[in-house]
Amino acid sequence: MFFKKQKTVVTDQLPQLDKTRIPNHVAVIMDGNGRWAKRQNLPRVAGHQRGMEVVKDITKAASDLGVKVLTLYAFSTENWKRPEMEVGFLMKLPGKFFDTFVPELIEKNVRVNVMGYIDQLPVDTQRAVNDAIAQTANNTGMVLNFALNYGGRAEIVTGVQQIAAQVAAGELQPEEINDAMIDAALMTAPLGEFADPDVLIRTSGEMRLSNFLLWQLAYAEFVFIDEHWPEVTPAVFEKALAMYQARDRRFGGIAENQSDKK
């Protein structure tokens, strides 16, 4: 095994989660695998290996809580810049992950969805992804949505190109383009009413979007936590959701109890 036993999180020190107000769509930037490994005096790939196990734990926890969509930023279009050995290891992870986890996903009624430029991935990676999608296609519970070889700017460019082609073909007038049309051209469109995350969680103390869901996160709440992704437990995940629940979401308006205040 690559990793050492994690320290226990003291759950009575965490904010209380209201399980009647679980967000429909939770998006996560899983950051800090490499830093966690370095802290443990392990190679970077050990952090990714441990991170894969955490994905399993958090997927089951989110499903049990009633989350409708869990979107995980697994590999960005910029991650190809990493060392060749690390990229090669990351490309093999989907096969290892799904080989061991698909039976549990089926048992949990979780459906796999993958968004990103999948056709640019190695053939074996594509096969692992497509097999998992097919094997869980009939599940009706939570959607486990991986962003794999995904970039927010590239997604928007691709969507705009599709709409521009309709305009060029005379099928659409520029003044007819609206938010709903752009929504439909993005990779999250298959998620329907849950396409936009309610909350974005980023681990490892970093406070940036890193080219993730730039359109869809317009009104999401951002929760940044210090734990590296390999340190995230279901209790830490619940703490992050409790932080989200403490926010006052107004979507550009004002809360009813604040309407009479200056």
PDB file of C-alpha atoms in Angstrom:
ATOM      1  CA  MET A   1       0.000   0.000   0.000  1.00  0.00           C
ATOM      2  CA  PHE A   2       1.214   3.510  -0.791  1.00  0.00           C
ATOM      3  CA  PHE A   3      -0.463   5.415   2.030  1.00  0.00           C
ATOM      4  CA  LYS A   4      -0.451   5.578   5.775  1.00  0.00           C
ATOM      5  CA  LYS A   5      -3.444   5.465   8.072  1.00  0.00           C
ATOM      6  CA  GLN A   6      -5.190   8.834   8.352  1.00  0.00           C
ATOM      7  CA  LYS A   7      -5.725  10.636  11.590  1.00  0.00           C
ATOM      8  CA  THR A   8      -9.273  10.599  12.911  1.00  0.00           C
ATOM      9  CA  VAL A   9     -11.492  13.665  12.541  1.00  0.00           C
ATOM     10  CA  VAL A  10     -13.302  14.582  15.752  1.00  0.00           C
ATOM     11  CA  THR A  11     -16.870  14.833  14.480  1.00  0.00           C
ATOM     12  CA  ASP A  12     -18.281  16.597  17.552  1.00  0.00           C
ATOM     13  CA  GLN A  13     -16.183  19.647  16.621  1.00  0.00           C
ATOM     14  CA  LEU A  14     -17.795  19.946  13.196  1.00  0.00           C
ATOM     15  CA  PRO A  15     -20.801  22.141  12.308  1.00  0.00           C
ATOM     16  CA  GLN A  16     -24.094  20.296  12.345  1.00  0.00           C
ATOM     17  CA  LEU A  17     -25.513  19.391   8.955  1.00  0.00           C
ATOM     18  CA  ASP A  18     -29.236  19.766   8.309  1.00  0.00           C
ATOM     19  CA  LYS A  19     -29.981  16.624   6.314  1.00  0.00           C
ATOM     20  CA  THR A  20     -33.295  18.079   5.142  1.00  0.00           C
ATOM     21  CA  ARG A  21     -31.477  20.808   3.162  1.00  0.00           C
ATOM     22  CA  ILE A  22     -28.880  18.886   1.180  1.00  0.00           C
ATOM     23  CA  PRO A  23     -27.733  20.687  -2.010  1.00  0.00           C
ATOM     24  CA  ASN A  24     -28.822  19.040  -5.237  1.00  0.00           C
ATOM     25  CA  HIS A  25     -25.527  19.457  -7.087  1.00  0.00           C
ATOM     26  CA  VAL A  26     -22.151  19.454  -5.346  1.00  0.00           C
ATOM     27  CA  ALA A  27     -19.015  20.143  -7.390  1.00  0.00           C
ATOM     28  CA  VAL A  28     -15.555  19.403  -6.029  1.00  0.00           C
ATOM     29  CA  ILE A  29     -12.067  20.444  -7.085  1.00  0.00           C
ATOM     30  CA  MET A  30     -10.043  17.599  -5.594  1.00  0.00           C
ATOM     31  CA  ASP A  31      -6.805  19.409  -4.831  1.00  0.00           C
ATOM     32  CA  GLY A  32      -3.721  18.479  -2.838  1.00  0.00           C
ATOM     33  CA  ASN A  33      -2.958  14.861  -3.735  1.00  0.00           C
ATOM     34  CA  GLY A  34       0.675  15.635  -4.499  1.00  0.00           C
ATOM     35  CA  ARG A  35       1.186  17.848  -1.460  1.00  0.00           C
ATOM     36  CA  TRP A  36      -0.336  15.211   0.790  1.00  0.00           C
ATOM     37  CA  ALA A  37       2.031  12.597  -0.629  1.00  0.00           C
ATOM     38  CA  LYS A  38       5.044  14.865  -0.162  1.00  0.00           C
ATOM     39  CA  ARG A  39       4.062  15.426   3.466  1.00  0.00           C
ATOM     40  CA  GLN A  40       3.969  11.626   3.914  1.00  0.00           C
ATOM     41  CA  ASN A  41       7.374  11.274   2.175  1.00  0.00           C
ATOM     42  CA  LEU A  42       5.669   9.333  -0.619  1.00  0.00           C
ATOM     43  CA  PRO A  43       5.759   9.757  -4.419  1.00  0.00           C
ATOM     44  CA  ARG A  44       3.108  12.018  -5.959  1.00  0.00           C
ATOM     45  CA  VAL A  45       1.318   9.083  -7.520  1.00  0.00           C
ATOM     46  CA  ALA A  46       0.672   7.738  -4.015  1.00  0.00           C
ATOM     47  CA  GLY A  47      -1.456  10.812  -3.418  1.00  0.00           C
ATOM     48  CA  HIS A  48      -3.502  10.066  -6.523  1.00  0.00           C
ATOM     49  CA  GLN A  49      -3.900   6.449  -5.422  1.00  0.00           C
ATOM     50  CA  ARG A  50      -5.158   7.551  -2.017  1.00  0.00           C
ATOM     51  CA  GLY A  51      -7.355  10.191  -3.684  1.00  0.00           C
ATOM     52  CA  MET A  52      -9.073   7.454  -5.699  1.00  0.00           C
ATOM     53  CA  GLU A  53     -10.072   5.706  -2.486  1.00  0.00           C
ATOM     54  CA  VAL A  54     -11.427   8.982  -1.113  1.00  0.00           C
ATOM     55  CA  VAL A  55     -13.562   9.390  -4.245  1.00  0.00           C
ATOM     56  CA  LYS A  56     -15.215   6.084  -3.366  1.00  0.00           C
ATOM     57  CA  ASP A  57     -15.872   7.164   0.223  1.00  0.00           C
ATOM     58  CA  ILE A  58     -17.275  10.570  -0.706  1.00  0.00           C
ATOM     59  CA  THR A  59     -19.391   9.164  -3.546  1.00  0.00           C
ATOM     60  CA  LYS A  60     -21.112   6.778  -1.138  1.00  0.00           C
ATOM     61  CA  ALA A  61     -21.500   9.489   1.499  1.00  0.00           C
ATOM     62  CA  ALA A  62     -23.006  11.954  -0.996  1.00  0.00           C
ATOM     63  CA  SER A  63     -25.406   9.330  -2.312  1.00  0.00           C
ATOM     64  CA  ASP A  64     -26.509   8.432   1.219  1.00  0.00           C
ATOM     65  CA  LEU A  65     -27.154  12.103   2.006  1.00  0.00           C
ATOM     66  CA  GLY A  66     -29.394  12.528  -1.040  1.00  0.00           C
ATOM     67  CA  VAL A  67     -27.146  14.602  -3.313  1.00  0.00           C
ATOM     68  CA  LYS A  68     -28.517  14.436  -6.855  1.00  0.00           C
ATOM     69  CA  VAL A  69     -25.275  15.175  -8.744  1.00  0.00           C
ATOM     70  CA  LEU A  70     -21.680  14.959  -7.544  1.00  0.00           C
ATOM     71  CA  THR A  71     -19.276  16.485 -10.060  1.00  0.00           C
ATOM     72  CA  LEU A  72     -15.579  15.775  -9.528  1.00  0.00           C
ATOM     73  CA  TYR A  73     -12.801  17.604 -11.368  1.00  0.00           C
ATOM     74  CA  ALA A  74     -10.644  14.586 -12.168  1.00  0.00           C
ATOM     75  CA  PHE A  75      -8.316  15.839 -14.931  1.00  0.00           C
ATOM     76  CA  SER A  76      -8.168  19.236 -16.588  1.00  0.00           C
ATOM     77  CA  THR A  77      -7.106  20.152 -20.111  1.00  0.00           C
ATOM     78  CA  GLU A  78      -4.094  21.830 -18.462  1.00  0.00           C
ATOM     79  CA  ASN A  79      -3.014  18.716 -16.558  1.00  0.00           C
ATOM     80  CA  TRP A  80      -1.301  17.337 -19.674  1.00  0.00           C
ATOM     81  CA  LYS A  81       1.569  19.683 -18.711  1.00  0.00           C
ATOM     82  CA  ARG A  82       2.441  17.458 -15.748  1.00  0.00           C
ATOM     83  CA  PRO A  83       5.336  14.968 -15.902  1.00  0.00           C
ATOM     84  CA  GLU A  84       4.734  12.133 -18.375  1.00  0.00           C
ATOM     85  CA  MET A  85       4.932   9.437 -15.689  1.00  0.00           C
ATOM     86  CA  GLU A  86       2.296  11.165 -13.553  1.00  0.00           C
ATOM     87  CA  VAL A  87      -0.038  11.700 -16.518  1.00  0.00           C
ATOM     88  CA  GLY A  88       0.372   8.061 -17.487  1.00  0.00           C
ATOM     89  CA  PHE A  89      -0.563   6.981 -13.964  1.00  0.00           C
ATOM     90  CA  LEU A  90      -3.611   9.270 -13.971  1.00  0.00           C
ATOM     91  CA  MET A  91      -4.779   7.838 -17.280  1.00  0.00           C
ATOM     92  CA  LYS A  92      -4.728   4.326 -15.782  1.00  0.00           C
ATOM     93  CA  LEU A  93      -6.722   5.327 -12.700  1.00  0.00           C
ATOM     94  CA  PRO A  94     -10.195   5.240 -14.328  1.00  0.00           C
ATOM     95  CA  GLY A  95      -9.697   1.573 -15.243  1.00  0.00           C
ATOM     96  CA  LYS A  96      -8.577   0.675 -11.711  1.00  0.00           C
ATOM     97  CA  PHE A  97     -11.319   2.791 -10.171  1.00  0.00           C
ATOM     98  CA  PHE A  98     -14.225   1.453 -12.185  1.00  0.00           C
ATOM     99  CA  ASP A  99     -13.037  -2.166 -12.127  1.00  0.00           C
ATOM    100  CA  THR A 100     -13.368  -2.206  -8.352  1.00  0.00           C
ATOM    101  CA  PHE A 101     -16.153   0.316  -7.805  1.00  0.00           C
ATOM    102  CA  VAL A 102     -18.806  -0.267 -10.473  1.00  0.00           C
ATOM    103  CA  PRO A 103     -20.452  -3.130  -8.504  1.00  0.00           C
ATOM    104  CA  GLU A 104     -20.835  -0.799  -5.518  1.00  0.00           C
ATOM    105  CA  LEU A 105     -22.164   1.977  -7.763  1.00  0.00           C
ATOM    106  CA  ILE A 106     -24.791  -0.395  -9.110  1.00  0.00           C
ATOM    107  CA  GLU A 107     -25.694  -1.449  -5.573  1.00  0.00           C
ATOM    108  CA  LYS A 108     -26.000   2.227  -4.599  1.00  0.00           C
ATOM    109  CA  ASN A 109     -28.051   2.979  -7.745  1.00  0.00           C
ATOM    110  CA  VAL A 110     -25.468   5.590  -8.811  1.00  0.00           C
ATOM    111  CA  ARG A 111     -25.119   6.460 -12.492  1.00  0.00           C
ATOM    112  CA  VAL A 112     -21.767   7.452 -13.998  1.00  0.00           C
ATOM    113  CA  ASN A 113     -21.514  10.405 -16.366  1.00  0.00           C
ATOM    114  CA  VAL A 114     -18.310  11.818 -17.831  1.00  0.00           C
ATOM    115  CA  MET A 115     -17.885  15.217 -19.442  1.00  0.00           C
ATOM    116  CA  GLY A 116     -14.835  16.521 -21.225  1.00  0.00           C
ATOM    117  CA  TYR A 117     -12.890  15.833 -24.404  1.00  0.00           C
ATOM    118  CA  ILE A 118     -12.998  12.064 -23.934  1.00  0.00           C
ATOM    119  CA  ASP A 119     -11.967  11.309 -27.518  1.00  0.00           C
ATOM    120  CA  GLN A 120      -8.531  12.774 -26.775  1.00  0.00           C
ATOM    121  CA  LEU A 121      -7.822  10.257 -23.996  1.00  0.00           C
ATOM    122  CA  PRO A 122      -5.874   6.998 -24.455  1.00  0.00           C
ATOM    123  CA  VAL A 123      -7.981   4.195 -25.897  1.00  0.00           C
ATOM    124  CA  ASP A 124      -7.853   2.116 -22.705  1.00  0.00           C
ATOM    125  CA  THR A 125      -9.031   5.098 -20.657  1.00  0.00           C
ATOM    126  CA  GLN A 126     -11.885   5.733 -23.070  1.00  0.00           C
ATOM    127  CA  ARG A 127     -12.892   2.080 -22.860  1.00  0.00           C
ATOM    128  CA  ALA A 128     -12.925   2.132 -19.036  1.00  0.00           C
ATOM    129  CA  VAL A 129     -15.033   5.291 -18.996  1.00  0.00           C
ATOM    130  CA  ASN A 130     -17.512   4.125 -21.621  1.00  0.00           C
ATOM    131  CA  ASP A 131     -17.907   0.714 -19.967  1.00  0.00           C
ATOM    132  CA  ALA A 132     -18.723   2.336 -16.611  1.00  0.00           C
ATOM    133  CA  ILE A 133     -21.275   4.634 -18.251  1.00  0.00           C
ATOM    134  CA  ALA A 134     -22.919   1.672 -19.990  1.00  0.00           C
ATOM    135  CA  GLN A 135     -22.900  -0.559 -16.911  1.00  0.00           C
ATOM    136  CA  THR A 136     -24.606   2.068 -14.742  1.00  0.00           C
ATOM    137  CA  ALA A 137     -26.896   3.533 -17.414  1.00  0.00           C
ATOM    138  CA  ASN A 138     -30.075   2.120 -15.864  1.00  0.00           C
ATOM    139  CA  ASN A 139     -29.362   3.451 -12.381  1.00  0.00           C
ATOM    140  CA  THR A 140     -31.760   6.161 -11.246  1.00  0.00           C
ATOM    141  CA  GLY A 141     -30.073   7.567  -8.145  1.00  0.00           C
ATOM    142  CA  MET A 142     -27.248  10.072  -7.810  1.00  0.00           C
ATOM    143  CA  VAL A 143     -25.200  10.983 -10.879  1.00  0.00           C
ATOM    144  CA  LEU A 144     -21.442  10.664 -10.339  1.00  0.00           C
ATOM    145  CA  ASN A 145     -20.238  13.151 -12.911  1.00  0.00           C
ATOM    146  CA  PHE A 146     -16.523  13.183 -13.720  1.00  0.00           C
ATOM    147  CA  ALA A 147     -14.925  16.163 -15.458  1.00  0.00           C
ATOM    148  CA  LEU A 148     -12.147  14.357 -17.345  1.00  0.00           C
ATOM    149  CA  ASN A 149      -9.912  16.191 -19.810  1.00  0.00           C
ATOM    150  CA  TYR A 150     -12.210  19.119 -19.157  1.00  0.00           C
ATOM    151  CA  GLY A 151     -11.627  22.868 -19.305  1.00  0.00           C
ATOM    152  CA  GLY A 152     -14.238  25.542 -18.712  1.00  0.00           C
ATOM    153  CA  ARG A 153     -13.006  27.955 -21.392  1.00  0.00           C
ATOM    154  CA  ALA A 154     -12.706  25.196 -23.985  1.00  0.00           C
ATOM    155  CA  GLU A 155     -16.227  24.037 -23.120  1.00  0.00           C
ATOM    156  CA  ILE A 156     -17.604  27.547 -23.690  1.00  0.00           C
ATOM    157  CA  VAL A 157     -15.702  27.917 -26.963  1.00  0.00           C
ATOM    158  CA  THR A 158     -17.059  24.579 -28.199  1.00  0.00           C
ATOM    159  CA  GLY A 159     -20.596  25.562 -27.226  1.00  0.00           C
ATOM    160  CA  VAL A 160     -20.315  28.953 -28.921  1.00  0.00           C
ATOM    161  CA  GLN A 161     -18.995  27.283 -32.074  1.00  0.00           C
ATOM    162  CA  GLN A 162     -22.065  25.010 -32.150  1.00  0.00           C
ATOM    163  CA  ILE A 163     -24.388  27.985 -31.833  1.00  0.00           C
ATOM    164  CA  ALA A 164     -22.403  29.985 -34.410  1.00  0.00           C
ATOM    165  CA  ALA A 165     -22.785  27.094 -36.869  1.00  0.00           C
ATOM    166  CA  GLN A 166     -26.570  27.321 -36.457  1.00  0.00           C
ATOM    167  CA  VAL A 167     -26.417  31.053 -37.153  1.00  0.00           C
ATOM    168  CA  ALA A 168     -24.216  30.506 -40.217  1.00  0.00           C
ATOM    169  CA  ALA A 169     -26.677  27.906 -41.516  1.00  0.00           C
ATOM    170  CA  GLY A 170     -29.528  30.366 -41.183  1.00  0.00           C
ATOM    171  CA  GLU A 171     -31.225  28.232 -38.510  1.00  0.00           C
ATOM    172  CA  LEU A 172     -30.861  30.866 -35.824  1.00  0.00           C
ATOM    173  CA  GLN A 173     -30.735  34.639 -35.542  1.00  0.00           C
ATOM    174  CA  PRO A 174     -28.083  36.197 -33.247  1.00  0.00           C
ATOM    175  CA  GLU A 175     -30.750  38.019 -31.237  1.00  0.00           C
ATOM    176  CA  GLU A 176     -32.371  34.674 -30.458  1.00  0.00           C
ATOM    177  CA  ILE A 177     -29.354  33.479 -28.483  1.00  0.00           C
ATOM    178  CA  ASN A 178     -30.121  33.395 -24.755  1.00  0.00           C
ATOM    179  CA  ASP A 179     -28.964  31.807 -21.506  1.00  0.00           C
ATOM    180  CA  ALA A 180     -31.006  28.653 -22.041  1.00  0.00           C
ATOM    181  CA  MET A 181     -29.486  28.124 -25.480  1.00  0.00           C
ATOM    182  CA  ILE A 182     -25.966  28.411 -24.086  1.00  0.00           C
ATOM    183  CA  ASP A 183     -26.878  26.057 -21.224  1.00  0.00           C
ATOM    184  CA  ALA A 184     -27.996  23.507 -23.796  1.00  0.00           C
ATOM    185  CA  ALA A 185     -24.702  23.773 -25.689  1.00  0.00           C
ATOM    186  CA  LEU A 186     -22.535  23.037 -22.647  1.00  0.00           C
ATOM    187  CA  MET A 187     -21.309  19.655 -21.413  1.00  0.00           C
ATOM    188  CA  THR A 188     -23.525  19.775 -18.331  1.00  0.00           C
ATOM    189  CA  ALA A 189     -26.718  19.884 -20.437  1.00  0.00           C
ATOM    190  CA  PRO A 190     -27.472  16.154 -19.854  1.00  0.00           C
ATOM    191  CA  LEU A 191     -27.789  16.921 -16.132  1.00  0.00           C
ATOM    192  CA  GLY A 192     -30.991  18.827 -16.869  1.00  0.00           C
ATOM    193  CA  GLU A 193     -32.391  20.869 -13.972  1.00  0.00           C
ATOM    194  CA  PHE A 194     -29.324  20.034 -11.881  1.00  0.00           C
ATOM    195  CA  ALA A 195     -26.774  21.290 -14.429  1.00  0.00           C
ATOM    196  CA  ASP A 196     -25.611  24.194 -12.249  1.00  0.00           C
ATOM    197  CA  PRO A 197     -23.876  23.321  -8.956  1.00  0.00           C
ATOM    198  CA  ASP A 198     -25.320  24.724  -5.749  1.00  0.00           C
ATOM    199  CA  VAL A 199     -21.929  24.590  -4.057  1.00  0.00           C
ATOM    200  CA  LEU A 200     -18.315  24.247  -5.109  1.00  0.00           C
ATOM    201  CA  ILE A 201     -15.930  22.684  -2.610  1.00  0.00           C
ATOM    202  CA  ARG A 202     -12.198  23.070  -3.147  1.00  0.00           C
ATOM    203  CA  THR A 203      -9.748  21.252  -0.931  1.00  0.00           C
ATOM    204  CA  SER A 204      -6.163  22.014   0.086  1.00  0.00           C
ATOM    205  CA  GLY A 205      -6.704  25.677   0.969  1.00  0.00           C
ATOM    206  CA  GLU A 206      -6.514  27.012  -2.583  1.00  0.00           C
ATOM    207  CA  MET A 207      -9.014  29.726  -3.555  1.00  0.00           C
ATOM    208  CA  ARG A 208      -9.424  29.727  -7.324  1.00  0.00           C
ATOM    209  CA  LEU A 209     -11.618  28.066  -9.958  1.00  0.00           C
ATOM    210  CA  SER A 210      -8.832  26.657 -12.123  1.00  0.00           C
ATOM    211  CA  ASN A 211     -10.926  26.831 -15.284  1.00  0.00           C
ATOM    212  CA  PHE A 212     -13.748  24.717 -13.817  1.00  0.00           C
ATOM    213  CA  LEU A 213     -17.439  25.168 -14.751  1.00  0.00           C
ATOM    214  CA  LEU A 214     -16.974  28.880 -15.424  1.00  0.00           C
ATOM    215  CA  TRP A 215     -20.520  29.398 -16.726  1.00  0.00           C
ATOM    216  CA  GLN A 216     -22.308  26.987 -14.406  1.00  0.00           C
ATOM    217  CA  LEU A 217     -20.829  28.333 -11.152  1.00  0.00           C
ATOM    218  CA  ALA A 218     -22.263  31.821 -11.617  1.00  0.00           C
ATOM    219  CA  TYR A 219     -24.455  31.569  -8.491  1.00  0.00           C
ATOM    220  CA  ALA A 220     -22.838  28.690  -6.634  1.00  0.00           C
ATOM    221  CA  GLU A 221     -21.541  29.088  -3.105  1.00  0.00           C
ATOM    222  CA  PHE A 222     -17.791  28.511  -2.766  1.00  0.00           C
ATOM    223  CA  VAL A 223     -16.460  26.541   0.191  1.00  0.00           C
ATOM    224  CA  PHE A 224     -12.685  26.316   0.575  1.00  0.00           C
ATOM    225  CA  ILE A 225     -11.326  23.848   3.113  1.00  0.00           C
ATOM    226  CA  ASP A 226      -7.759  23.278   4.294  1.00  0.00           C
ATOM    227  CA  GLU A 227      -7.764  19.481   4.113  1.00  0.00           C
ATOM    228  CA  HIS A 228      -5.924  17.963   1.171  1.00  0.00           C
ATOM    229  CA  TRP A 229      -8.176  15.680  -0.875  1.00  0.00           C
ATOM    230  CA  PRO A 230      -6.623  12.459   0.534  1.00  0.00           C
ATOM    231  CA  GLU A 231      -7.564  13.729   4.019  1.00  0.00           C
ATOM    232  CA  VAL A 232     -11.239  14.283   3.209  1.00  0.00           C
ATOM    233  CA  THR A 233     -13.571  11.948   5.063  1.00  0.00           C
ATOM    234  CA  PRO A 234     -17.375  11.808   5.005  1.00  0.00           C
ATOM    235  CA  ALA A 235     -17.303  13.893   8.203  1.00  0.00           C
ATOM    236  CA  VAL A 236     -15.177  16.582   6.505  1.00  0.00           C
ATOM    237  CA  PHE A 237     -17.513  16.490   3.500  1.00  0.00           C
ATOM    238  CA  GLU A 238     -20.503  17.018   5.792  1.00  0.00           C
ATOM    239  CA  LYS A 239     -18.676  19.911   7.460  1.00  0.00           C
ATOM    240  CA  ALA A 240     -18.243  21.576   4.058  1.00  0.00           C
ATOM    241  CA  LEU A 241     -21.948  21.103   3.279  1.00  0.00           C
ATOM    242  CA  ALA A 242     -22.838  22.592   6.677  1.00  0.00           C
ATOM    243  CA  MET A 243     -20.728  25.636   5.781  1.00  0.00           C
ATOM    244  CA  TYR A 244     -22.730  25.922   2.565  1.00  0.00           C
ATOM    245  CA  GLN A 245     -26.009  25.702   4.482  1.00  0.00           C
ATOM    246  CA  ALA A 246     -24.940  28.640   6.648  1.00  0.00           C
ATOM    247  CA  ARG A 247     -24.837  30.933   3.600  1.00  0.00           C
ATOM    248  CA  ASP A 248     -27.686  33.275   2.624  1.00  0.00           C
ATOM    249  CA  ARG A 249     -28.310  32.603  -1.067  1.00  0.00           C
ATOM    250  CA  ARG A 250     -30.099  35.595  -2.638  1.00  0.00           C
ATOM    251  CA  PHE A 251     -29.257  35.197  -6.366  1.00  0.00           C
ATOM    252  CA  GLY A 252     -28.843  38.954  -6.768  1.00  0.00           C
ATOM    253  CA  GLY A 253     -31.950  39.831  -4.745  1.00  0.00           C
ATOM    254  CA  ILE A 254     -32.470  40.358  -1.039  1.00  0.00           C
ATOM    255  CA  ALA A 255     -33.843  38.073   1.614  1.00  0.00           C
ATOM    256  CA  GLU A 256     -37.451  38.673   2.634  1.00  0.00           C
ATOM    257  CA  ASN A 257     -36.495  39.572   6.193  1.00  0.00           C
ATOM    258  CA  GLN A 258     -34.054  42.169   4.852  1.00  0.00           C
ATOM    259  CA  SER A 259     -36.420  43.845   2.368  1.00  0.00           C
ATOM    260  CA  ASP A 260     -37.441  46.626   4.734  1.00  0.00           C
ATOM    261  CA  LYS A 261     -33.873  47.564   5.688  1.00  0.00           C
ATOM    262  CA  LYS A 262     -31.754  50.206   4.037  1.00  0.00           C
TER     263      LYS A 262
END
